Amino acid sequence: MFIEFLTDLCFHLCTVFDFVRCDLDIKSNSSSHHTELYGEERLIVRRGQPFNIILHLKPGSGEFKPEAAGFTFTVETGPLPRKGSDTKVSFGLHESTVDTEWSASATHDPSGNTLSVSISSSPNAPIGRYSLTLDQEGQTTSLGEFILLFNAWCPSDAVYMKSNTKKQEYVLAQHGQVYRGTHKRIKGILDICLTILDANPKFAADADKDCSARRNPIYVTRVISAMINSNDDRGVLVGNWGEVTDGVHPGRWMGSGDILRQWAESGPVRYGQCWVFAAVACTVSRALGIPCRVVTNFGSAHDTDANLIIENVYNVDGEKISRDSVWNFHVWVDSWMTRPDLGSEFDGWQTSDPTPQERSDGVFCCGPAPLKAIREGELTKKYDTPFIFAEVNADVVDLVQRSSGETVKFAGSTTSVGRSISTKAVGSDERWDITHQYKYPEGSHMRTHTIIKLADNMIVGKDFEVSAVLTNNCTVAKTCTLMFMARAVGYNATRGQGIEFVTDIVEVAPGEGYRVSLGIDYKHYGPVITSDRLIQLSAVATDKQTRDYFKAEKTIVLDEPEIEIELVGELKVKRSVTAQLTLLNTLPERLRDCSFTIEGVGLTDGKPITENIGTVEAKQEAKASISFIPTSVGSSKLLVNFDSDKLKNIRSFINVVVEK
């Protein structure tokens, strides 16, 4: 009886401030924390900023006095929450919250029916899934769960970004230009992004240490870089730079959402190349609250021996025999954060690269490396700054290996690497050249002996002509062997089959030039080019007297036919509208297995819609009408892709505004 009496007494004391339910006030919190895009199914907040919950009290609870309430809140994250790791934190009620640590304050509604509690998280708290419990005089009650993200709006957060327009672009934007595709983030992807962190081998090795480290965007960015590729783990994407027979060609992906959902269902997704790896990394970074942009580097060096020089060694027939390479373009991401490990002068944009190229600390990942360190040549600053520096700054040296085995330098360049480094402009679809953020302007004193001239309107499917001009800048006549060749090539400088070839022995008078032309016919290049539609032209001249070599090289991108997009019907939410799509088959042959696919955030319910149209004859138009029902009000993009057996991954988009 005595024990029962004490139990009843404790229960009676607790019921003074007992409550019927806890309202997480998701709509209001989502608005103030800029998380509306994640939906209203659960509470998602950003660290270092207060959020509110409402406790509905039982009738007759009496006057609420914070100092007498005995409230203790506890937040926990990870499978093994510990106070020593800051993955478990307990805190009581105070007159007001503080912005440096977990804290809470409460306001009693005058009606006496509700208690409004403001909870502020630490701006240095680990991100992730959290549980929230309340202990009131020994009685513990679960109040619910929430997700905590990095906070670019909080000045004390390591990812703080001052400009509101930049936060809109680099954190909240769901579309972007990759200059080889698009990326996007859609509602429902956040859980998958958190699962990616949990699939990280470091989590399996020490979950407590890994979850605690998620306070640091440097650590999280490095994990993302490693987990977007699947080389060392069950990461998101398998890379493929060859023929695709058992998966999705990298050029066919229209957005990151499909890739991430497929990974969550069945593991590593086949296949990706650099622009796909970067797009997914940007999606995951933004979803977790890290400001991020996709960057394209044209003329991107891959330095295999870390000597900051790209050595192109050719045999006497002009065939390359060395491993170093310069990719036609390469795509990575920049993430915005402070670098307390390096000093405030290295705060700001940090480059990381999820495409698996070289190992870093034994793992296929790269970065984050400060742009300021790359620009200033501070190559001792972590992470992987020398490799990224070489991608944008390496000198190129061309050498020829003679039949005797002797290697002789015949050309070089300090300007061919790291050109037109580009990202999407803030607030528009225009390209923004950010080369100056990566490197200082360079000059060149190289003399050009051989140049390549191109034709106009080099559209895939058409025949065209190119030419090489050998100029004699000497005071005496020169007799030279001139070779001019065209071959298919991949964007990463992978050399494909030869297309055309011509060689001639020419005599060039002093100050004069000699032109040799090469016809590039579709019947020859059509069967061998990749979906990148790239053809590499090389002209090699050999002086018969001095045995000096001169070389010019140019990679051309064949233009693709355009997709015409016309919308029929009013663009209003929950009302059907039809996209009428047209594309001219520019090839002199029939296209088979033709299809159009459309997709758009808030337009197609988060899933692509495909219409197969079968065969399209040579020089005829491919047409389709695809209906969709917008689900969200506001600005969006309708993405369109055309695919077939011979014309692959033709893309376009239009900006749309959906009204109520």
Tab-separated table of N, CA, C and O in Angstrom, residues 46-97:
chain	number	residue	atom	x	y	z
A	46	ARG	N	16.964	23.620	-39.606
A	46	ARG	CA	18.385	23.898	-39.814
A	46	ARG	C	19.023	24.301	-38.483
A	46	ARG	O	18.397	24.973	-37.661
A	47	ARG	N	20.269	23.893	-38.309
A	47	ARG	CA	20.918	24.055	-37.013
A	47	ARG	C	21.249	25.523	-36.719
A	47	ARG	O	21.372	26.353	-37.617
A	48	GLY	N	21.354	25.811	-35.397
A	48	GLY	CA	21.676	27.164	-34.968
A	48	GLY	C	20.522	28.131	-35.035
A	48	GLY	O	20.713	29.337	-34.899
A	49	GLN	N	19.314	27.623	-35.212
A	49	GLN	CA	18.132	28.474	-35.357
A	49	GLN	C	16.981	27.876	-34.554
A	49	GLN	O	16.734	26.669	-34.637
A	50	PRO	N	16.250	28.671	-33.773
A	50	PRO	CA	15.173	28.114	-32.945
A	50	PRO	C	14.025	27.552	-33.790
A	50	PRO	O	13.734	28.041	-34.881
A	51	PHE	N	13.416	26.504	-33.278
A	51	PHE	CA	12.158	26.015	-33.831
A	51	PHE	C	11.179	25.833	-32.677
A	51	PHE	O	11.583	25.706	-31.514
A	52	ASN	N	9.887	25.843	-32.995
A	52	ASN	CA	8.857	25.833	-31.958
A	52	ASN	C	8.075	24.526	-31.958
A	52	ASN	O	7.790	23.959	-33.016
A	53	ILE	N	7.723	24.073	-30.754
A	53	ILE	CA	6.770	22.980	-30.596
A	53	ILE	C	5.686	23.450	-29.628
A	53	ILE	O	5.926	24.350	-28.812
A	54	ILE	N	4.509	22.875	-29.758
A	54	ILE	CA	3.380	23.288	-28.915
A	54	ILE	C	2.892	22.084	-28.120
A	54	ILE	O	2.517	21.053	-28.698
A	55	LEU	N	2.925	22.198	-26.809
A	55	LEU	CA	2.422	21.153	-25.927
A	55	LEU	C	0.994	21.505	-25.517
A	55	LEU	O	0.761	22.570	-24.922
A	56	HIS	N	0.046	20.651	-25.852
A	56	HIS	CA	-1.353	20.868	-25.478
A	56	HIS	C	-1.587	20.231	-24.103
A	56	HIS	O	-1.537	19.001	-23.961
A	57	LEU	N	-1.834	21.061	-23.104
A	57	LEU	CA	-1.931	20.608	-21.719
A	57	LEU	C	-3.318	20.050	-21.411
A	57	LEU	O	-4.319	20.419	-22.035
A	58	LYS	N	-3.336	19.175	-20.434
A	58	LYS	CA	-4.620	18.669	-19.946
A	58	LYS	C	-5.346	19.778	-19.175
A	58	LYS	O	-4.702	20.613	-18.536
A	59	PRO	N	-6.657	19.810	-19.238
A	59	PRO	CA	-7.415	20.824	-18.475
A	59	PRO	C	-7.071	20.745	-16.988
A	59	PRO	O	-6.854	19.665	-16.431
A	60	GLY	N	-6.989	21.917	-16.376
A	60	GLY	CA	-6.713	21.964	-14.948
A	60	GLY	C	-5.262	21.788	-14.591
A	60	GLY	O	-4.935	21.450	-13.451
A	61	SER	N	-4.372	22.012	-15.557
A	61	SER	CA	-2.947	21.825	-15.281
A	61	SER	C	-2.384	22.904	-14.373
A	61	SER	O	-1.305	22.767	-13.826
A	62	GLY	N	-3.098	23.995	-14.246
A	62	GLY	CA	-2.636	25.040	-13.349
A	62	GLY	C	-1.665	25.990	-14.012
A	62	GLY	O	-1.332	25.866	-15.184
A	63	GLU	N	-1.199	26.966	-13.240
A	63	GLU	CA	-0.270	27.963	-13.763
A	63	GLU	C	1.102	27.344	-13.979
A	63	GLU	O	1.621	26.616	-13.135
A	64	PHE	N	1.683	27.638	-15.151
A	64	PHE	CA	2.987	27.071	-15.501
A	64	PHE	C	4.102	28.001	-15.030
A	64	PHE	O	4.126	29.191	-15.353
A	65	LYS	N	5.036	27.448	-14.261
A	65	LYS	CA	6.207	28.191	-13.808
A	65	LYS	C	7.449	27.435	-14.245
A	65	LYS	O	7.696	26.316	-13.762
A	66	PRO	N	8.216	28.003	-15.193
A	66	PRO	CA	9.369	27.278	-15.741
A	66	PRO	C	10.332	26.773	-14.679
A	66	PRO	O	10.820	25.647	-14.749
A	67	GLU	N	10.577	27.611	-13.651
A	67	GLU	CA	11.559	27.200	-12.649
A	67	GLU	C	11.076	26.032	-11.808
A	67	GLU	O	11.885	25.313	-11.195
A	68	ALA	N	9.763	25.789	-11.801
A	68	ALA	CA	9.219	24.703	-10.986
A	68	ALA	C	8.793	23.504	-11.825
A	68	ALA	O	8.344	22.500	-11.285
A	69	ALA	N	8.945	23.634	-13.142
A	69	ALA	CA	8.412	22.580	-14.013
A	69	ALA	C	9.254	21.317	-13.989
A	69	ALA	O	8.735	20.213	-14.167
A	70	GLY	N	10.534	21.467	-13.806
A	70	GLY	CA	11.409	20.293	-13.827
A	70	GLY	C	11.517	19.659	-15.204
A	70	GLY	O	11.665	18.436	-15.320
A	71	PHE	N	11.423	20.479	-16.245
A	71	PHE	CA	11.521	19.976	-17.613
A	71	PHE	C	12.988	19.753	-17.994
A	71	PHE	O	13.829	20.628	-17.800
A	72	THR	N	13.288	18.590	-18.574
A	72	THR	CA	14.596	18.325	-19.185
A	72	THR	C	14.361	17.724	-20.564
A	72	THR	O	13.739	16.663	-20.688
A	73	PHE	N	14.838	18.419	-21.590
A	73	PHE	CA	14.726	17.913	-22.961
A	73	PHE	C	16.005	17.167	-23.329
A	73	PHE	O	17.109	17.550	-22.923
A	74	THR	N	15.849	16.111	-24.109
A	74	THR	CA	17.006	15.351	-24.591
A	74	THR	C	16.859	15.123	-26.090
A	74	THR	O	15.800	14.692	-26.563
A	75	VAL	N	17.917	15.442	-26.846
A	75	VAL	CA	17.965	15.151	-28.280
A	75	VAL	C	19.049	14.109	-28.512
A	75	VAL	O	20.121	14.142	-27.896
A	76	GLU	N	18.776	13.172	-29.420
A	76	GLU	CA	19.711	12.080	-29.693
A	76	GLU	C	19.763	11.817	-31.192
A	76	GLU	O	18.739	11.886	-31.878
A	77	THR	N	20.959	11.501	-31.691
A	77	THR	CA	21.122	11.118	-33.088
A	77	THR	C	22.110	9.961	-33.180
A	77	THR	O	22.999	9.826	-32.335
A	78	GLY	N	21.932	9.127	-34.193
A	78	GLY	CA	22.820	7.990	-34.394
A	78	GLY	C	22.392	6.778	-33.600
A	78	GLY	O	21.571	6.871	-32.678
A	79	PRO	N	22.958	5.612	-33.926
A	79	PRO	CA	22.557	4.374	-33.255
A	79	PRO	C	23.098	4.235	-31.841
A	79	PRO	O	22.566	3.467	-31.043
A	80	LEU	N	24.164	4.978	-31.504
A	80	LEU	CA	24.784	4.887	-30.174
A	80	LEU	C	25.006	6.286	-29.608
A	80	LEU	O	26.149	6.731	-29.441
A	81	PRO	N	23.932	7.014	-29.325
A	81	PRO	CA	24.094	8.401	-28.865
A	81	PRO	C	24.845	8.475	-27.538
A	81	PRO	O	24.576	7.709	-26.612
A	82	ARG	N	25.823	9.405	-27.496
A	82	ARG	CA	26.626	9.602	-26.283
A	82	ARG	C	26.822	11.087	-26.048
A	82	ARG	O	27.020	11.853	-26.990
A	83	LYS	N	26.805	11.483	-24.783
A	83	LYS	CA	27.037	12.880	-24.443
A	83	LYS	C	28.445	13.310	-24.821
A	83	LYS	O	28.656	14.441	-25.260
A	84	GLY	N	29.408	12.426	-24.671
A	84	GLY	CA	30.788	12.775	-24.994
A	84	GLY	C	31.008	13.056	-26.466
A	84	GLY	O	31.970	13.738	-26.834
A	85	SER	N	30.121	12.552	-27.320
A	85	SER	CA	30.237	12.773	-28.765
A	85	SER	C	29.303	13.863	-29.258
A	85	SER	O	29.245	14.127	-30.463
A	86	ASP	N	28.559	14.463	-28.346
A	86	ASP	CA	27.536	15.456	-28.703
A	86	ASP	C	26.456	14.876	-29.600
A	86	ASP	O	25.782	15.604	-30.328
A	87	THR	N	26.311	13.550	-29.572
A	87	THR	CA	25.190	12.925	-30.277
A	87	THR	C	24.019	12.709	-29.321
A	87	THR	O	22.976	12.213	-29.726
A	88	LYS	N	24.203	13.070	-28.056
A	88	LYS	CA	23.141	13.077	-27.061
A	88	LYS	C	23.341	14.309	-26.188
A	88	LYS	O	24.396	14.491	-25.581
A	89	VAL	N	22.322	15.170	-26.152
A	89	VAL	CA	22.426	16.413	-25.389
A	89	VAL	C	21.146	16.607	-24.585
A	89	VAL	O	20.043	16.449	-25.114
A	90	SER	N	21.293	16.935	-23.300
A	90	SER	CA	20.151	17.236	-22.432
A	90	SER	C	20.236	18.682	-21.975
A	90	SER	O	21.330	19.205	-21.712
A	91	PHE	N	19.086	19.342	-21.884
A	91	PHE	CA	19.077	20.750	-21.507
A	91	PHE	C	17.713	21.090	-20.910
A	91	PHE	O	16.691	20.458	-21.221
A	92	GLY	N	17.704	22.063	-20.025
A	92	GLY	CA	16.475	22.454	-19.355
A	92	GLY	C	15.887	23.725	-19.932
A	92	GLY	O	16.315	24.226	-20.980
A	93	LEU	N	14.892	24.277	-19.229
A	93	LEU	CA	14.232	25.512	-19.645
A	93	LEU	C	14.939	26.725	-19.060
A	93	LEU	O	15.405	26.709	-17.919
A	94	HIS	N	15.020	27.786	-19.888
A	94	HIS	CA	15.576	29.060	-19.436
A	94	HIS	C	14.636	30.175	-19.878
A	94	HIS	O	13.668	29.944	-20.614
A	95	GLU	N	14.932	31.389	-19.443
A	95	GLU	CA	14.080	32.511	-19.817
A	95	GLU	C	14.071	32.737	-21.320
A	95	GLU	O	13.077	33.168	-21.893
A	96	SER	N	15.197	32.454	-21.961
A	96	SER	CA	15.274	32.595	-23.419
A	96	SER	C	16.314	31.608	-23.941
A	96	SER	O	17.168	31.122	-23.187
A	97	THR	N	16.238	31.316	-25.234
A	97	THR	CA	17.222	30.416	-25.843
A	97	THR	C	18.512	31.183	-26.113
A	97	THR	O	18.535	32.409	-26.193
